[in-house]
PDB file of C-alpha atoms in Angstrom:
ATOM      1  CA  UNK O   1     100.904 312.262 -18.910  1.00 81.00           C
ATOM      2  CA  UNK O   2      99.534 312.019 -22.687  1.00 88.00           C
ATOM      3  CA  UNK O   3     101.654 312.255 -25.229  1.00 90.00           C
ATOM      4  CA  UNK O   4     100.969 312.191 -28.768  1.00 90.00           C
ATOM      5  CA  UNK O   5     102.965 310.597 -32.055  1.00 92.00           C
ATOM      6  CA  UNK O   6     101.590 312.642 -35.070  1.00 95.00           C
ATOM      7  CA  UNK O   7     103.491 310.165 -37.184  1.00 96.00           C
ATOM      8  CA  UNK O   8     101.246 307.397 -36.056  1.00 94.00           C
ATOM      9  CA  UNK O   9      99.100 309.495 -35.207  1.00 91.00           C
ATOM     10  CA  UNK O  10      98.421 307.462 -31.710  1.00 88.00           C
ATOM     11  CA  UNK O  11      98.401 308.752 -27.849  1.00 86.00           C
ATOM     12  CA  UNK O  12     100.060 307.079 -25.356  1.00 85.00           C
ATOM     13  CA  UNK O  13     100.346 307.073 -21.611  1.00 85.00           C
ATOM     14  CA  UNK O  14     103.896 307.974 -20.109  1.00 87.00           C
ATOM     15  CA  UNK O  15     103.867 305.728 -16.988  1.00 83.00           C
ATOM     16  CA  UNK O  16     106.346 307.665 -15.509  1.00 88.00           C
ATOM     17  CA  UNK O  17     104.321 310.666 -15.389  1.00 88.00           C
ATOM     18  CA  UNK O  18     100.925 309.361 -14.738  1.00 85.00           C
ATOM     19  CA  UNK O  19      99.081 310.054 -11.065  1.00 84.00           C
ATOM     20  CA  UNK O  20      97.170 307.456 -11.353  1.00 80.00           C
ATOM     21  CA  UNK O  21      94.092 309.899 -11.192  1.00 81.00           C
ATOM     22  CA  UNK O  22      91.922 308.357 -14.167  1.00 78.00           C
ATOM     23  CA  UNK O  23      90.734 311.714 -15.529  1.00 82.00           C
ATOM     24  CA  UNK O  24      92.041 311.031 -18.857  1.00 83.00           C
ATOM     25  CA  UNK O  25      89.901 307.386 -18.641  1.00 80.00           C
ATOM     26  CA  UNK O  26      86.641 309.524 -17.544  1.00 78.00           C
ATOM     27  CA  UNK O  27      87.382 312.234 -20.552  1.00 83.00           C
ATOM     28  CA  UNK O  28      87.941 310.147 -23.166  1.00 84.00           C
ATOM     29  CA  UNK O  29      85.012 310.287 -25.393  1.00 85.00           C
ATOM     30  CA  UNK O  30      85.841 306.745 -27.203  1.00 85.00           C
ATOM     31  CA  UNK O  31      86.662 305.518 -24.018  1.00 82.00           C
ATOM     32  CA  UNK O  32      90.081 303.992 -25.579  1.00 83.00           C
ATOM     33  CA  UNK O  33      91.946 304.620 -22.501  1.00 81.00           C
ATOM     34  CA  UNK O  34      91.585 302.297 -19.280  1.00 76.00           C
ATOM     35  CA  UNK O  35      92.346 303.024 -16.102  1.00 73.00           C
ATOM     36  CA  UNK O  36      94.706 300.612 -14.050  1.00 73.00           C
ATOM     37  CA  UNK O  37      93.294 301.686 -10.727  1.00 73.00           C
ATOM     38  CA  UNK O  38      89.319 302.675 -11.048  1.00 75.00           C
ATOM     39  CA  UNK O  39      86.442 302.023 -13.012  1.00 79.00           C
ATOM     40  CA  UNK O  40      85.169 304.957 -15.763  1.00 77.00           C
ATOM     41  CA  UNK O  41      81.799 305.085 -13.204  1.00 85.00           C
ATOM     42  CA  UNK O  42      84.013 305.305  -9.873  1.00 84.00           C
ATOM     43  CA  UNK O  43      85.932 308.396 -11.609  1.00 79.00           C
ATOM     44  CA  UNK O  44      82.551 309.900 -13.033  1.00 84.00           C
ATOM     45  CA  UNK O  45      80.722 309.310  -9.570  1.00 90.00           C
ATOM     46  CA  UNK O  46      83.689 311.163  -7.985  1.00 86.00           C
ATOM     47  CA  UNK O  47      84.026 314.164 -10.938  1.00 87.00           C
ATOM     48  CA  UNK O  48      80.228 314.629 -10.057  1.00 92.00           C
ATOM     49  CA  UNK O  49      80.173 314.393  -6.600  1.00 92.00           C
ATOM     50  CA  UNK O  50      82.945 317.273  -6.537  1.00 91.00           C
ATOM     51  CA  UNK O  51      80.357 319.455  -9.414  1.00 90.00           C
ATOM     52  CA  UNK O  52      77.353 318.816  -6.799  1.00 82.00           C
TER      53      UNK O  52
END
């Protein structure tokens, strides 16, 4: 649901395809992207509670 302009060189989310998940949020190492429906630490606490 990422897409990227090389021009600009800027992602962007495509709303249209986007779950809603927050993955992206949690990955992001700059943490540039916010998630609309959870917290980075809610989508950590549930990517490590899946690992565990």
């Amino acid at each position: 649901a990422i897409e990227y302009d090389p021009e600009k060189k800027l992602s962007h989310i495509l709303d249209v395809l986007c779950k809603g998940c927050g993955t992206c949020a949690a990955a992001c190492p700059a943490e540039a992207i916010l998630s609309r429906h959870f917290t980075t630490q809610q989508i950590m606490s549930q990517i490590e509670g899946v690992l565990v």
